[in-house]
Short mmCIF file of C-alpha atoms in Angstrom, two decimals:
data_model
loop_
_atom_site.label_atom_id
_atom_site.label_comp_id
_atom_site.label_asym_id
_atom_site.label_seq_id
_atom_site.Cartn_x
_atom_site.Cartn_y
_atom_site.Cartn_z
CA MET A 21 41.56 7.40 -58.90
CA LYS A 22 43.01 7.76 -55.34
CA ILE A 23 41.78 11.71 -54.99
CA VAL A 24 38.13 10.48 -55.75
CA PHE A 25 38.53 7.64 -53.19
CA ARG A 26 39.96 9.71 -51.22
CA ASN A 27 36.49 12.65 -50.87
CA ILE A 28 34.49 8.86 -50.92
CA LEU A 29 35.96 8.63 -47.95
CA ALA A 30 35.40 11.41 -46.72
CA ALA A 31 32.57 12.25 -47.44
CA VAL A 32 32.03 8.27 -45.77
CA ALA A 33 33.88 9.79 -42.78
CA ALA A 34 31.83 13.03 -42.51
CA GLY A 35 28.94 10.96 -42.48
CA ILE A 36 29.44 8.62 -40.08
CA LEU A 37 30.19 11.82 -37.92
CA LEU A 38 27.06 13.42 -38.99
CA THR A 39 25.24 10.18 -37.88
CA GLY A 40 27.09 10.06 -34.56
CA GLN A 41 26.64 13.31 -33.79
CA SER A 42 22.62 12.70 -35.01
CA MET A 43 22.22 9.67 -32.82
CA ALA A 44 23.77 11.57 -29.52
CA ALA A 45 21.89 14.50 -29.48
CA GLU A 46 18.71 11.99 -29.74
CA SER A 47 20.23 10.04 -27.24
CA ASP A 48 20.85 13.47 -25.18
CA GLU A 49 16.75 14.60 -26.49
CA CYS A 50 15.40 10.02 -25.46
CA GLY A 51 17.50 10.42 -21.46
CA LYS A 52 14.88 13.79 -20.99
CA ILE A 53 11.79 12.33 -18.22
CA ARG A 54 7.76 12.99 -20.18
CA PRO A 55 4.76 12.65 -16.86
CA GLY A 56 2.42 12.17 -18.99
CA GLU A 57 3.03 11.82 -22.42
CA ILE A 58 2.75 7.99 -24.01
CA TRP A 59 6.06 6.15 -23.26
CA LYS A 60 7.58 3.33 -25.32
CA ASP A 61 9.94 0.58 -25.61
CA VAL A 62 13.80 0.11 -27.60
CA LYS A 63 10.85 -1.29 -29.57
CA GLY A 64 8.16 1.20 -30.01
CA ASP A 65 5.41 -1.16 -28.40
CA THR A 66 4.03 1.35 -25.25
CA ILE A 67 5.11 0.57 -22.03
CA ASN A 68 2.05 -1.50 -19.78
CA ALA A 69 3.87 -1.76 -16.55
CA HIS A 70 1.27 0.56 -13.85
CA GLY A 71 0.59 0.07 -10.17
CA GLY A 72 4.35 -0.72 -10.12
CA CYS A 73 8.06 -0.04 -8.70
CA VAL A 74 11.48 1.13 -9.74
CA ILE A 75 14.46 -0.92 -8.13
CA PHE A 76 18.30 -0.94 -9.04
CA ALA A 77 19.58 -4.22 -9.31
CA GLU A 78 23.09 -6.04 -11.01
CA GLY A 79 24.33 -3.00 -12.90
CA LYS A 80 20.31 -2.09 -14.24
CA TYR A 81 17.11 -0.59 -13.60
CA TYR A 82 14.26 -2.84 -13.06
CA TRP A 83 10.82 -1.36 -13.56
CA TYR A 84 7.94 -3.66 -12.70
CA GLY A 85 3.93 -3.56 -13.59
CA GLU A 86 1.03 -4.92 -14.54
CA HIS A 87 0.10 -5.83 -18.08
CA ARG A 88 -3.26 -4.40 -18.61
CA ALA A 89 -5.19 -4.48 -21.76
CA ALA A 90 -6.93 -2.25 -24.03
CA VAL A 91 -10.15 -3.17 -22.43
CA ARG A 92 -11.44 -3.79 -18.93
CA SER A 93 -12.57 -6.51 -19.92
CA LEU A 94 -10.01 -8.57 -20.77
CA PRO A 95 -8.18 -10.27 -18.40
CA GLN A 96 -4.89 -9.42 -16.93
CA GLU A 97 -1.18 -11.53 -18.47
CA GLY A 98 0.32 -11.20 -14.68
CA VAL A 99 3.33 -8.97 -13.86
CA THR A 100 5.75 -7.25 -16.86
CA VAL A 101 9.13 -5.67 -16.29
CA TYR A 102 11.62 -4.20 -18.39
CA SER A 103 15.21 -2.88 -17.62
CA SER A 104 16.62 0.18 -18.49
CA PRO A 105 20.91 1.65 -17.83
CA ASP A 106 19.16 5.82 -17.72
CA LEU A 107 15.74 4.81 -16.20
CA THR A 108 14.94 6.12 -20.07
CA THR A 109 15.77 3.51 -22.22
CA TRP A 110 13.00 0.65 -21.51
CA THR A 111 14.02 -2.67 -23.07
CA TYR A 112 10.88 -5.47 -22.62
CA GLU A 113 12.20 -8.76 -20.55
CA GLY A 114 8.80 -10.23 -20.78
CA LEU A 115 6.01 -11.38 -18.38
CA ALA A 116 8.69 -11.34 -14.83
CA LEU A 117 5.25 -13.42 -13.28
CA ARG A 118 3.49 -15.68 -15.69
CA ALA A 119 -0.83 -15.77 -14.95
CA THR A 120 -1.43 -19.38 -15.03
CA GLU A 121 -4.43 -21.82 -16.99
CA GLU A 122 -5.01 -23.94 -14.15
CA LYS A 123 -8.00 -24.39 -12.81
CA GLY A 124 -8.71 -22.92 -9.64
CA HIS A 125 -4.95 -21.62 -9.05
CA ASP A 126 -4.45 -18.56 -6.87
CA ILE A 127 -3.32 -16.07 -10.03
CA GLU A 128 -5.96 -18.68 -12.72
CA ARG A 129 -5.76 -16.48 -15.94
CA GLY A 130 -9.05 -13.97 -15.16
CA CYS A 131 -7.75 -12.63 -11.50
CA ILE A 132 -6.36 -8.89 -10.69
CA ILE A 133 -3.21 -8.71 -10.14
CA GLU A 134 -2.21 -5.23 -8.79
CA ARG A 135 1.12 -3.32 -7.15
CA PRO A 136 2.94 -5.35 -7.50
CA LYS A 137 6.49 -3.65 -5.81
CA VAL A 138 10.09 -6.21 -6.07
CA ILE A 139 13.06 -6.41 -2.90
CA TYR A 140 16.23 -7.95 -2.81
CA ASN A 141 17.14 -9.63 -0.03
CA GLU A 142 20.71 -9.02 1.12
CA LYS A 143 20.19 -13.22 3.55
CA THR A 144 18.79 -15.52 1.17
CA GLY A 145 19.62 -14.11 -2.33
CA LYS A 146 16.48 -14.18 -4.16
CA TYR A 147 13.79 -11.44 -5.45
CA VAL A 148 10.62 -11.14 -3.73
CA MET A 149 7.46 -10.05 -5.23
CA TRP A 150 4.51 -9.42 -2.95
CA PHE A 151 0.90 -7.76 -5.20
CA HIS A 152 -2.71 -7.25 -4.16
CA LEU A 153 -4.31 -11.08 -5.63
CA GLU A 154 -7.78 -10.83 -5.66
CA LEU A 155 -8.89 -14.28 -7.52
CA LYS A 156 -11.00 -14.85 -10.39
CA GLY A 157 -14.94 -13.54 -9.98
CA GLN A 158 -15.17 -13.29 -6.90
CA GLY A 159 -14.20 -9.03 -7.62
CA TYR A 160 -13.10 -7.38 -4.93
CA GLY A 161 -13.80 -9.28 -2.05
CA PRO A 162 -11.01 -11.99 -1.04
CA ALA A 163 -8.23 -8.44 -0.62
CA ARG A 164 -6.02 -10.95 -0.52
CA CYS A 165 -2.00 -9.91 -0.57
CA ALA A 166 0.15 -13.07 -2.75
CA ALA A 167 4.54 -13.78 -2.59
CA ALA A 168 6.71 -14.42 -5.25
CA VAL A 169 10.28 -15.73 -6.10
CA SER A 170 13.16 -15.44 -8.21
CA ASP A 171 16.91 -15.92 -8.12
CA THR A 172 17.08 -12.45 -11.26
CA PRO A 173 15.38 -9.58 -11.15
CA ALA A 174 13.59 -10.24 -15.10
CA GLY A 175 12.02 -13.42 -13.35
CA PRO A 176 10.20 -16.04 -13.65
CA PHE A 177 9.09 -15.56 -10.48
CA ARG A 178 7.36 -18.31 -8.89
CA PHE A 179 4.29 -17.63 -7.35
CA VAL A 180 4.61 -18.96 -3.29
CA LYS A 181 1.15 -17.99 -1.60
CA SER A 182 -1.40 -16.10 -1.68
CA GLY A 183 -4.02 -15.24 1.52
CA ARG A 184 -5.16 -12.70 4.17
CA VAL A 185 -1.97 -11.13 6.59
CA ASN A 186 -1.75 -11.72 9.62
CA ALA A 187 -5.01 -14.29 11.32
CA GLY A 188 -4.87 -14.09 15.10
CA ARG A 189 -2.33 -11.09 15.30
CA MET A 190 -3.75 -7.99 17.17
CA PRO A 191 -2.13 -5.11 16.64
CA LYS A 192 0.32 -3.68 17.91
CA ASN A 193 -1.00 -0.78 19.22
CA LEU A 194 -4.41 -1.72 20.16
CA SER A 195 -5.38 -3.98 22.88
CA LYS A 196 -7.92 -6.94 22.74
CA LYS A 197 -8.82 -4.52 26.34
CA LYS A 198 -9.52 -1.38 24.02
CA ALA A 199 -11.00 -3.37 20.98
CA SER A 200 -14.66 -2.39 19.45
CA ARG A 201 -16.59 -4.72 20.88
CA ARG A 202 -19.00 -4.11 17.90
CA ALA A 203 -17.75 -6.05 14.91
CA GLY A 204 -20.71 -8.38 14.24
CA GLU A 205 -23.55 -5.40 13.92
CA ASN A 206 -24.42 -4.04 11.25
CA MET A 207 -23.97 -0.14 11.60
CA GLU A 208 -24.26 2.54 9.76
CA TRP A 209 -21.66 3.56 8.36
CA TRP A 210 -20.39 7.11 8.48
CA THR A 211 -22.60 8.15 10.91
CA PRO A 212 -20.85 8.90 14.45
CA GLU A 213 -20.96 5.91 16.24
CA TRP A 214 -20.06 4.75 13.29
CA ARG A 215 -16.26 6.71 12.33
CA ALA A 216 -15.91 5.60 16.63
CA GLU A 217 -16.05 2.69 15.82
CA ILE A 218 -14.17 2.42 12.84
CA GLU A 219 -11.21 3.77 15.66
CA ARG A 220 -11.08 1.88 17.68
CA GLY A 221 -10.43 -1.64 15.08
CA MET A 222 -14.21 -2.44 14.66
CA PHE A 223 -12.97 -3.80 11.65
CA ALA A 224 -9.68 -5.05 12.16
CA VAL A 225 -11.88 -7.43 15.14
CA ARG A 226 -14.09 -8.63 12.24
CA ASP A 227 -11.33 -9.63 10.40
CA LEU A 228 -8.94 -11.16 12.97
CA GLU A 229 -9.41 -14.55 13.10
CA GLY A 230 -9.16 -14.94 8.87
CA GLY A 231 -6.66 -12.92 8.47
CA GLN A 232 -6.89 -9.09 7.63
CA MET A 233 -7.82 -7.92 4.36
CA SER A 234 -5.00 -6.48 1.76
CA ARG A 235 -5.74 -3.93 -1.07
CA ASP A 236 -3.52 -0.77 -2.12
CA MET A 237 -0.01 -1.70 -1.19
CA THR A 238 4.11 -1.14 -0.87
CA LEU A 239 7.02 -2.18 0.27
CA PHE A 240 9.83 -1.35 1.99
CA VAL A 241 13.47 -2.75 3.03
CA ASP A 242 14.42 -0.64 6.02
CA ASP A 243 18.40 -0.27 6.52
CA ASP A 244 18.71 -3.34 9.93
CA GLY A 245 18.21 -4.82 7.02
CA LYS A 246 14.41 -5.50 8.18
CA GLY A 247 11.40 -6.38 4.65
CA TYR A 248 7.74 -4.29 5.55
CA HIS A 249 4.07 -4.68 3.86
CA ILE A 250 2.36 -1.37 3.18
CA TYR A 251 -1.22 -2.22 2.60
CA SER A 252 -5.16 -0.65 2.89
CA SER A 253 -6.91 -2.77 4.98
CA GLU A 254 -10.27 -3.42 7.07
CA ASP A 255 -12.53 -1.87 3.86
CA ASN A 256 -9.76 0.67 2.47
CA LEU A 257 -10.63 2.64 6.46
CA THR A 258 -7.39 1.57 7.82
CA LEU A 259 -3.35 1.81 6.89
CA HIS A 260 -1.73 -0.55 8.78
CA ILE A 261 2.21 -1.86 7.77
CA ALA A 262 3.40 -5.15 9.36
CA GLU A 263 6.86 -6.75 9.56
CA LEU A 264 8.44 -9.54 7.33
CA THR A 265 9.59 -12.74 8.06
CA ASP A 266 13.35 -12.52 7.55
CA ASP A 267 12.89 -14.36 4.56
CA TYR A 268 10.09 -11.15 3.14
CA LEU A 269 8.52 -14.09 2.54
CA GLY A 270 5.88 -14.53 5.20
CA HIS A 271 4.49 -12.06 8.27
CA THR A 272 6.19 -12.22 10.90
CA GLY A 273 3.09 -11.43 13.34
CA LYS A 274 4.31 -7.77 14.40
CA TYR A 275 1.70 -4.41 12.83
CA VAL A 276 0.48 -1.59 13.54
CA ARG A 277 -2.58 0.53 12.04
CA ILE A 278 -2.63 3.45 11.10
CA PHE A 279 -5.00 7.05 10.52
CA PRO A 280 -7.84 5.14 11.25
CA GLY A 281 -11.06 5.67 9.22
CA GLY A 282 -9.12 7.93 7.30
CA HIS A 283 -9.40 6.30 4.52
CA ASN A 284 -5.99 5.65 2.12
CA GLU A 285 -4.80 3.45 -0.09
CA ALA A 286 -1.99 4.01 -2.29
CA PRO A 287 0.88 4.22 0.04
CA ALA A 288 4.05 5.14 -1.22
CA ILE A 289 7.34 4.82 1.65
CA MET A 290 10.84 6.82 2.13
CA LYS A 291 12.80 7.14 4.64
CA ARG A 292 15.74 10.29 4.68
CA ASP A 293 18.04 11.33 7.44
CA GLY A 294 16.26 8.98 9.63
CA ARG A 295 12.42 10.20 9.43
CA TYR A 296 10.75 7.82 6.85
CA TRP A 297 7.52 9.68 4.38
CA MET A 298 4.42 8.22 3.36
CA ILE A 299 2.85 9.71 -0.32
CA THR A 300 -0.80 8.50 -0.31
CA SER A 301 -4.31 8.95 -1.38
CA GLY A 302 -7.81 9.39 -1.04
CA CYS A 303 -10.12 6.89 -2.23
CA THR A 304 -12.18 7.84 -4.70
CA GLY A 305 -12.24 4.94 -7.46
CA TRP A 306 -10.29 5.53 -10.62
CA GLU A 307 -10.73 9.26 -10.43
CA PRO A 308 -7.93 10.80 -8.79
CA ASN A 309 -7.45 13.24 -5.42
CA GLU A 310 -5.20 15.34 -3.35
CA ALA A 311 -2.92 13.87 -2.47
CA ARG A 312 -1.99 13.14 1.29
CA LEU A 313 1.76 14.06 3.24
CA MET A 314 2.63 11.63 6.51
CA THR A 315 6.17 11.49 8.72
CA ALA A 316 7.36 9.80 11.29
CA ASP A 317 10.59 9.22 13.54
CA ARG A 318 9.75 5.23 13.53
CA ILE A 319 8.17 3.01 10.70
CA MET A 320 5.87 0.96 13.22
CA GLY A 321 6.10 4.50 16.14
CA GLU A 322 3.12 7.36 15.07
CA TRP A 323 1.89 8.96 12.64
CA LYS A 324 1.75 12.68 11.66
CA GLN A 325 -0.27 14.58 8.21
CA LEU A 326 0.74 16.79 7.07
CA PRO A 327 -0.78 19.18 3.96
CA ASN A 328 -0.14 17.81 -0.10
CA PRO A 329 2.77 17.31 -0.50
CA CYS A 330 2.19 18.47 -4.76
CA ARG A 331 3.10 21.99 -6.35
CA GLY A 332 1.75 22.88 -9.01
CA GLU A 333 -1.02 23.07 -11.91
CA ASN A 334 -3.08 19.86 -10.98
CA ALA A 335 -1.23 19.76 -7.99
CA ASP A 336 -4.74 19.09 -5.52
CA LYS A 337 -5.98 16.48 -8.10
CA THR A 338 -2.24 15.21 -7.69
CA PHE A 339 -1.75 15.72 -11.15
CA LEU A 340 -4.35 13.98 -12.60
CA GLY A 341 -2.91 11.18 -10.75
CA GLN A 342 -1.73 9.13 -7.90
CA SER A 343 0.98 7.68 -5.39
CA ASN A 344 1.91 4.58 -6.36
CA TYR A 345 6.06 4.31 -6.20
CA ILE A 346 8.92 6.78 -4.35
CA MET A 347 11.89 4.73 -5.81
CA LYS A 348 15.67 6.53 -4.01
CA LEU A 349 18.66 6.62 -6.64
CA PRO A 350 21.44 4.74 -6.60
CA GLY A 351 23.63 5.96 -4.02
CA GLU A 352 22.45 9.35 -4.26
CA ASP A 353 20.46 11.78 -1.86
CA ARG A 354 18.03 11.97 -4.48
CA PHE A 355 13.88 10.18 -5.06
CA ILE A 356 11.81 10.06 -8.12
CA ALA A 357 7.85 10.60 -6.22
CA MET A 358 5.98 7.60 -9.72
CA PHE A 359 1.80 8.26 -9.14
CA ASP A 360 -0.46 6.78 -12.11
CA LYS A 361 -2.68 8.80 -14.54
CA TRP A 362 -4.97 6.23 -14.30
CA ASP A 363 -7.80 5.75 -18.09
CA PRO A 364 -10.08 3.25 -16.40
CA LYS A 365 -12.13 2.85 -19.73
CA SER A 366 -8.82 1.66 -21.95
CA LEU A 367 -5.71 1.05 -18.75
CA MET A 368 -3.45 -0.02 -20.75
CA ASN A 369 -2.98 3.41 -22.06
CA SER A 370 -3.44 4.51 -18.35
CA ARG A 371 -0.30 7.65 -18.26
CA TYR A 372 3.61 7.82 -15.69
CA LEU A 373 3.97 10.86 -14.69
CA TRP A 374 7.05 10.17 -12.65
CA LEU A 375 8.67 13.09 -11.10
CA PRO A 376 11.30 14.35 -8.36
CA VAL A 377 11.65 15.09 -5.51
CA TYR A 378 12.32 18.05 -3.83
CA PHE A 379 13.19 19.46 0.20
CA ASP A 380 12.04 22.78 1.82
CA ALA A 381 13.88 24.13 3.74
CA GLU A 382 13.20 22.06 7.10
CA GLY A 383 14.17 18.39 5.34
CA VAL A 384 10.08 18.55 4.37
CA PRO A 385 9.42 16.33 1.36
CA TYR A 386 6.80 18.80 -2.10
CA VAL A 387 7.33 17.52 -5.65
CA SER A 388 6.39 20.09 -8.17
CA TRP A 389 5.52 19.45 -12.06
CA LYS A 390 7.76 19.44 -14.70
CA ASN A 391 6.91 18.89 -18.52
CA GLU A 392 9.77 17.06 -18.13
CA TRP A 393 13.79 16.58 -16.17
CA SER A 394 16.82 14.19 -17.13
CA PRO A 395 16.69 12.23 -13.90
CA ARG A 396 20.66 12.27 -15.23
CA LYS A 397 22.91 14.95 -12.76
#
């Protein structure tokens, strides 16, 4: 009987060992990022976090994104948040910011919430979220940004305010003397004369009193702790970089225009060895286009445009995706470029394209396609 019992124990131990090896193998397999495939959370549900960002906070990664319905006509629920110890195993934490049923509220259910980004404020100990907001029933006319705040990375975030940016303030790099005088005119678009007036800030002057438009956007915290809001403005024709207040919940009035008339959106920014790099997209609706790379040695300085940073199959179409966010891995000189592969017929089923950023011999970043890769060293 003892022999039989020992044999049973041995068999059970062997089974446990094999199961452990199998789980380890599965874990290693699951430790890979596969761009463009369907990504599921630990419960097996498809991850629904589009156009967002990933931060590292309190020992975990937190992924924020737009909640999207399977059918475009259905309203968004708000901003979702997932947590992970390793960037590949994700747990749904719920809605970091929930749209409200309150009639007339800025984030009344039925509004449009896009490009949510979260940063941590060392001075206040708060997590601050900004996002592109369009009011319910008003299409893309309002072109607002909105702020929310939380004590914890998973939320819930408390809505603070929404509006346009820096009302009554001129950009640092556009003087009133040189600014366009034709802001009130109905000029024909895309003519050489119209382009010249756009470069001279015709739409920036037009929106001066009510504040600058803010659509596709991102956030960035510099080494000195200053926060910046980078957004597509002037009817998506010109990018703005605006300084945030010390608590990151407002704007100081300091901002610059970059690439006037360049038609850039979907900005994603990083800094390495004292130089700023930004990947953007052209404006072609939900359709992909060729990515753009730009660089500067000061965030509010002169920016220079460089060739497409993407390499490999479909590089001329940003791997069929659109830039969204660049994450620096904590404590490392490594970055992940994050893109969205939009499905306009079912935005919930849009895919995620996360790829490692490489640097050439001159330190210029580029992104190469990989079917799978590991975020581990």
